[in-house]
Short mmCIF file of C-alpha atoms in Angstrom, two decimals:
data_model
loop_
_atom_site.label_atom_id
_atom_site.label_comp_id
_atom_site.label_asym_id
_atom_site.label_seq_id
_atom_site.Cartn_x
_atom_site.Cartn_y
_atom_site.Cartn_z
CA MET R 1 155.29 268.63 170.43
CA SER R 2 156.94 267.00 167.44
CA ASN R 3 160.28 265.26 167.75
CA ARG R 4 161.99 268.19 166.12
CA GLU R 5 160.81 270.70 168.70
CA VAL R 6 162.92 269.05 171.41
CA VAL R 7 166.38 267.81 170.44
CA VAL R 8 168.64 265.48 172.43
CA LEU R 9 172.39 265.61 171.86
CA SER R 10 175.05 263.34 173.30
CA VAL R 11 178.33 265.23 173.08
CA GLY R 12 181.30 263.19 174.26
CA GLY R 13 178.94 261.21 176.48
CA VAL R 14 177.31 264.28 178.03
CA ARG R 15 173.58 264.59 177.32
CA PHE R 16 171.93 267.89 176.37
CA LEU R 17 168.24 268.67 175.83
CA THR R 18 167.28 271.81 173.98
CA ARG R 19 164.79 273.29 171.55
CA ALA R 20 165.36 273.08 167.84
CA SER R 21 164.94 276.86 167.65
CA THR R 22 167.94 277.27 169.97
CA LEU R 23 170.17 275.27 167.63
CA GLN R 24 168.83 277.29 164.69
CA GLN R 25 169.95 280.67 166.09
CA PHE R 26 172.62 280.66 163.36
CA PRO R 27 171.09 278.97 160.29
CA GLU R 28 174.46 278.50 158.57
CA SER R 29 175.98 276.62 161.51
CA ARG R 30 176.51 272.87 161.49
CA LEU R 31 174.12 272.50 164.44
CA ALA R 32 171.31 274.04 162.40
CA ARG R 33 172.16 271.91 159.36
CA MET R 34 172.25 268.85 161.60
CA LEU R 35 168.48 269.08 162.06
CA ASN R 36 168.05 268.69 158.32
CA ASP R 37 170.36 265.66 158.24
CA ASP R 38 172.77 267.68 156.11
CA ASP R 39 175.92 266.85 158.12
CA GLN R 40 177.35 263.35 158.40
CA GLU R 41 179.42 264.28 161.46
CA PHE R 42 176.28 264.06 163.60
CA LYS R 43 174.93 260.52 163.88
CA LEU R 44 171.34 259.94 164.96
CA VAL R 45 171.43 257.01 167.42
CA ASN R 46 168.23 255.94 169.23
CA GLY R 47 166.70 259.37 168.68
CA GLU R 48 169.79 261.23 169.96
CA PHE R 49 172.37 263.10 167.93
CA PHE R 50 175.79 261.71 168.83
CA VAL R 51 178.79 264.04 168.50
CA ASP R 52 182.33 262.89 169.27
CA ARG R 53 183.48 266.21 170.77
CA ASP R 54 184.17 267.69 174.22
CA GLY R 55 180.97 267.69 176.25
CA THR R 56 182.23 270.08 178.94
CA LEU R 57 183.10 272.78 176.42
CA PHE R 58 179.81 272.21 174.61
CA SER R 59 177.97 273.40 177.74
CA TYR R 60 179.42 276.88 177.15
CA ILE R 61 178.35 276.72 173.51
CA MET R 62 174.80 275.85 174.55
CA ASP R 63 174.81 278.75 177.01
CA PHE R 64 175.90 281.07 174.19
CA LEU R 65 173.11 279.83 171.90
CA ARG R 66 170.54 280.41 174.65
CA THR R 67 171.72 283.86 175.75
CA LEU R 68 173.83 285.17 172.85
CA GLN R 69 176.41 286.12 175.47
CA VAL R 70 179.82 284.76 176.35
CA SER R 71 179.55 283.61 179.96
CA LEU R 72 182.66 281.92 181.37
CA PRO R 73 183.94 281.15 184.89
CA THR R 74 186.52 283.51 186.36
CA ASP R 75 189.14 280.72 186.31
CA PHE R 76 188.45 279.68 182.71
CA SER R 77 191.59 279.32 180.59
CA ASP R 78 190.71 277.11 177.58
CA TYR R 79 189.95 279.98 175.22
CA GLU R 80 191.81 278.41 172.27
CA ARG R 81 190.11 275.02 172.71
CA LEU R 82 186.67 276.58 173.02
CA GLN R 83 187.37 278.72 169.96
CA ARG R 84 188.23 275.58 167.99
CA GLU R 85 184.98 273.98 169.16
CA ALA R 86 183.03 277.05 168.05
CA GLU R 87 184.70 276.87 164.64
CA PHE R 88 183.92 273.15 164.39
CA TYR R 89 180.21 273.84 164.93
CA GLY R 90 180.30 276.73 162.47
CA LEU R 91 179.54 279.31 165.15
CA TYR R 92 181.93 281.93 163.81
CA PRO R 93 180.45 284.89 165.75
CA LEU R 94 181.29 283.01 168.96
CA ALA R 95 184.75 282.15 167.63
CA ASP R 96 185.33 285.83 166.84
CA LEU R 97 184.38 286.82 170.40
CA LEU R 98 186.68 284.18 171.88
CA SER R 99 189.55 285.50 169.79
CA GLN R 100 189.27 288.75 171.79
CA GLN R 101 190.64 287.21 174.95
CA HIS R 102 191.86 290.54 176.29
CA LEU R 103 188.23 291.66 176.52
CA LEU R 104 186.97 288.48 178.14
CA LYS R 105 189.59 287.67 180.75
CA PRO R 106 189.21 289.07 184.28
CA ARG R 107 191.97 291.40 185.37
CA LEU R 108 193.59 291.93 188.74
CA GLU R 109 192.67 295.34 190.13
CA ILE R 110 194.86 297.05 192.74
CA LEU R 111 193.72 299.80 195.12
CA GLU R 112 195.73 301.59 197.81
CA VAL R 113 194.52 303.77 200.68
CA ARG R 114 196.96 306.12 202.41
CA PHE R 115 195.92 307.59 205.75
CA SER R 116 197.64 310.03 208.10
CA LEU R 117 196.66 311.87 211.28
CA GLN R 118 198.03 315.34 211.95
CA GLU R 119 196.75 316.93 215.14
CA MET R 120 192.98 317.34 214.66
CA GLN R 121 192.91 316.47 210.94
CA ALA R 122 193.00 313.22 208.99
CA PHE R 123 194.19 313.03 205.40
CA PHE R 124 193.24 310.38 202.85
CA ARG R 125 194.64 309.56 199.43
CA ILE R 126 193.26 306.68 197.35
CA PHE R 127 195.10 305.25 194.33
CA GLY R 128 193.56 302.71 191.96
CA SER R 129 194.69 300.81 188.87
CA CYS R 130 191.19 301.17 187.40
CA SER R 131 190.05 304.75 186.81
CA THR R 132 186.39 303.63 186.61
CA THR R 133 186.54 302.28 190.16
CA ILE R 134 188.05 305.53 191.43
CA GLU R 135 185.35 307.51 189.62
CA THR R 136 182.60 305.37 191.13
CA LEU R 137 184.09 305.63 194.60
CA ALA R 138 184.44 309.40 194.26
CA GLU R 139 180.71 309.62 193.53
CA ARG R 140 180.00 307.85 196.83
CA ILE R 141 182.27 310.01 199.01
CA THR R 142 181.15 313.52 199.99
CA VAL R 143 183.05 316.00 202.15
CA PHE R 144 180.99 318.62 203.98
CA THR R 145 182.46 321.74 205.55
CA GLY R 146 181.18 324.33 207.97
CA GLN R 147 182.18 326.45 210.93
CA GLN R 148 181.40 325.67 214.56
CA SER R 149 182.57 326.72 218.00
CA GLY R 150 185.57 325.19 219.66
CA GLN R 151 183.43 323.55 222.33
CA SER R 152 181.63 321.34 219.81
CA TRP R 153 184.40 320.54 217.28
CA ASN R 154 184.75 316.92 218.48
CA SER R 155 181.01 316.25 218.49
CA PRO R 156 179.97 313.12 216.54
CA PHE R 157 177.05 315.12 215.17
CA PRO R 158 177.33 318.14 212.88
CA SER R 159 176.22 321.48 214.24
CA GLN R 160 172.91 322.98 213.24
CA LYS R 161 174.68 325.39 210.91
CA PRO R 162 174.32 324.43 207.27
CA LEU R 163 177.14 322.31 205.86
CA VAL R 164 178.48 322.90 202.37
CA PRO R 165 179.61 319.95 200.22
CA LEU R 166 183.15 320.22 198.85
CA PRO R 167 184.43 318.60 195.65
CA LEU R 168 187.06 315.93 196.12
CA GLU R 169 190.53 316.76 194.93
CA ARG R 170 191.41 314.62 191.90
CA PRO R 171 195.13 314.86 191.04
CA SER R 172 194.56 312.33 188.23
CA HIS R 173 192.00 309.84 186.93
CA HIS R 174 193.57 307.19 189.15
CA ASP R 175 193.53 308.86 192.55
CA MET R 176 191.59 311.16 194.88
CA VAL R 177 192.42 313.21 197.97
CA PHE R 178 190.18 314.37 200.84
CA GLN R 179 190.38 315.17 204.54
CA CYS R 180 188.24 315.39 207.65
CA GLY R 181 188.57 316.89 211.12
CA THR R 182 188.94 320.50 212.20
CA ASP R 183 191.22 323.39 211.34
CA CYS R 184 191.63 326.39 213.63
CA SER R 185 190.01 329.56 212.31
CA ALA R 186 189.58 333.00 213.87
CA GLY R 187 188.80 333.27 217.56
CA ASP R 188 186.75 330.45 219.00
CA GLN R 189 185.67 329.17 215.56
CA PHE R 190 186.87 326.04 213.78
CA VAL R 191 186.45 324.92 210.19
CA ALA R 192 185.08 321.39 210.40
CA ARG R 193 185.09 318.77 207.61
CA TYR R 194 182.80 315.77 207.74
CA VAL R 195 182.92 312.76 205.42
CA SER R 196 179.97 310.70 204.25
CA ILE R 197 180.29 307.46 202.25
CA LYS R 198 177.16 306.10 200.57
CA PRO R 199 175.07 304.15 201.33
CA ASP R 200 175.95 305.09 204.94
CA ASN R 201 174.17 308.37 205.76
CA ARG R 202 176.38 309.42 208.66
CA LYS R 203 178.62 312.47 208.47
CA LEU R 204 181.83 311.53 210.30
CA ILE R 205 184.47 313.97 211.53
CA ASN R 206 186.78 311.53 213.31
CA GLY R 207 189.50 310.28 210.93
CA THR R 208 189.72 306.81 212.49
CA ASN R 209 185.97 306.34 212.08
CA VAL R 210 186.13 307.46 208.45
CA LEU R 211 189.00 305.04 207.80
CA GLY R 212 187.04 302.17 209.30
CA LEU R 213 183.99 302.96 207.17
CA LEU R 214 186.11 303.31 204.03
CA LEU R 215 187.86 299.96 204.56
CA ASP R 216 184.56 298.25 205.31
CA THR R 217 183.07 299.75 202.12
CA LEU R 218 185.94 298.40 200.00
CA LEU R 219 185.62 294.93 201.53
CA LYS R 220 181.90 294.89 200.76
CA ASP R 221 182.69 295.89 197.18
CA GLY R 222 184.71 292.70 196.71
CA PHE R 223 188.21 293.95 197.51
CA ARG R 224 190.56 291.86 199.62
CA LEU R 225 193.03 293.45 202.04
CA ILE R 226 196.47 292.07 201.15
CA SER R 227 198.84 294.23 203.20
CA THR R 228 199.19 297.10 205.65
CA ARG R 229 202.37 299.05 206.19
CA MET R 230 203.74 302.32 207.51
CA VAL R 231 204.90 304.43 204.56
CA SER R 232 206.41 307.20 206.68
CA SER R 233 206.98 306.75 210.39
CA GLU R 234 207.77 310.44 210.83
CA GLU R 235 204.54 311.64 209.20
CA LYS R 236 202.64 308.54 210.42
CA VAL R 237 201.33 307.67 206.97
CA GLU R 238 199.63 304.26 206.95
CA CYS R 239 199.07 302.36 203.69
CA TYR R 240 196.37 299.73 203.11
CA SER R 241 196.64 297.68 199.89
CA PHE R 242 193.67 295.87 198.34
CA GLU R 243 193.09 293.69 195.31
CA ARG R 244 190.14 292.09 193.53
CA MET R 245 189.45 290.38 190.23
CA LYS R 246 187.73 292.84 187.94
CA MET R 247 185.32 291.20 185.52
CA PRO R 248 185.33 292.59 181.99
CA THR R 249 182.48 294.38 180.34
CA GLY R 250 180.40 291.66 178.72
CA LEU R 251 180.39 290.80 175.06
CA THR R 252 177.17 289.82 173.41
CA VAL R 253 175.95 289.12 169.89
CA THR R 254 172.93 290.48 168.07
CA VAL R 255 171.43 288.34 165.36
CA ASN R 256 169.58 289.71 162.36
CA HIS R 257 166.48 287.58 161.89
CA THR R 258 164.87 289.72 159.19
CA PRO R 259 163.20 287.88 156.31
CA GLY R 260 165.74 286.49 153.92
CA SER R 261 168.53 286.81 156.47
CA SER R 262 170.93 283.94 156.98
CA GLY R 263 171.46 284.88 160.62
CA VAL R 264 174.10 287.55 160.29
CA ALA R 265 175.56 288.23 163.73
CA GLN R 266 177.38 291.28 165.03
CA ALA R 267 179.39 291.47 168.23
CA LYS R 268 178.94 294.37 170.60
CA ARG R 269 179.65 295.23 174.20
CA SER R 270 177.03 295.04 176.89
CA GLN R 271 176.99 295.88 180.59
CA VAL R 272 176.26 292.28 181.61
CA GLN R 273 178.74 291.03 184.19
CA LYS R 274 180.36 287.72 183.34
CA GLY R 275 181.43 284.79 185.45
CA LYS R 276 179.83 281.88 187.19
#
């Protein structure tokens, strides 16, 4: 390979090796012009381009050039400094993305589970600050109902009679309500409600077992239990509060490389999850 196919940069004392084509993703940028010796800011010393800038921040710029995505750690806070670096290198599409900090910063997500036992029934209500999370969780929870005799109402296994799935009650986009257990019907018959939470295939009727599975599911989804309390001692309503850092929907850039194009870039959202 020729010397121009592999480029070595020393940015603030930090060494980077990359392909020339990577630096030429945006032909109008200073990094692309550097390869043509068109920018005096970049000094060629012993075969390496020396740049007196922040080497740590430049690692994020190189990652952007390689992936065309903004990929930052969850604890990253130097958005203004990185934006200035992007502007220095003439990478204005990256600078534009960094100016949208509200789309890039992770947000604290709160979720609350309320649980109560009343005789042979258990009642659940889940509140969440993110409606998308509640919607996803609602798709994983199924309540099945059916009738069975009083002798088998406490059985851990559903009766052989067919069970009918019930829709969850959704008072708003931010909460859901469901219940399990048995309710007395006519004669020796009971209406039984079982709960299943994917990917677990069991159909559980015992409220305590459902609560345990629900809490375990939330912990596996990245939530952290921060408090437990009794909301109402008379009604025995227990409250479990969770939190997690919700990563934003990713931002990426598409580059127009059609003949005669100068590398026009357009920002758009993607479903790539950010963070390192």
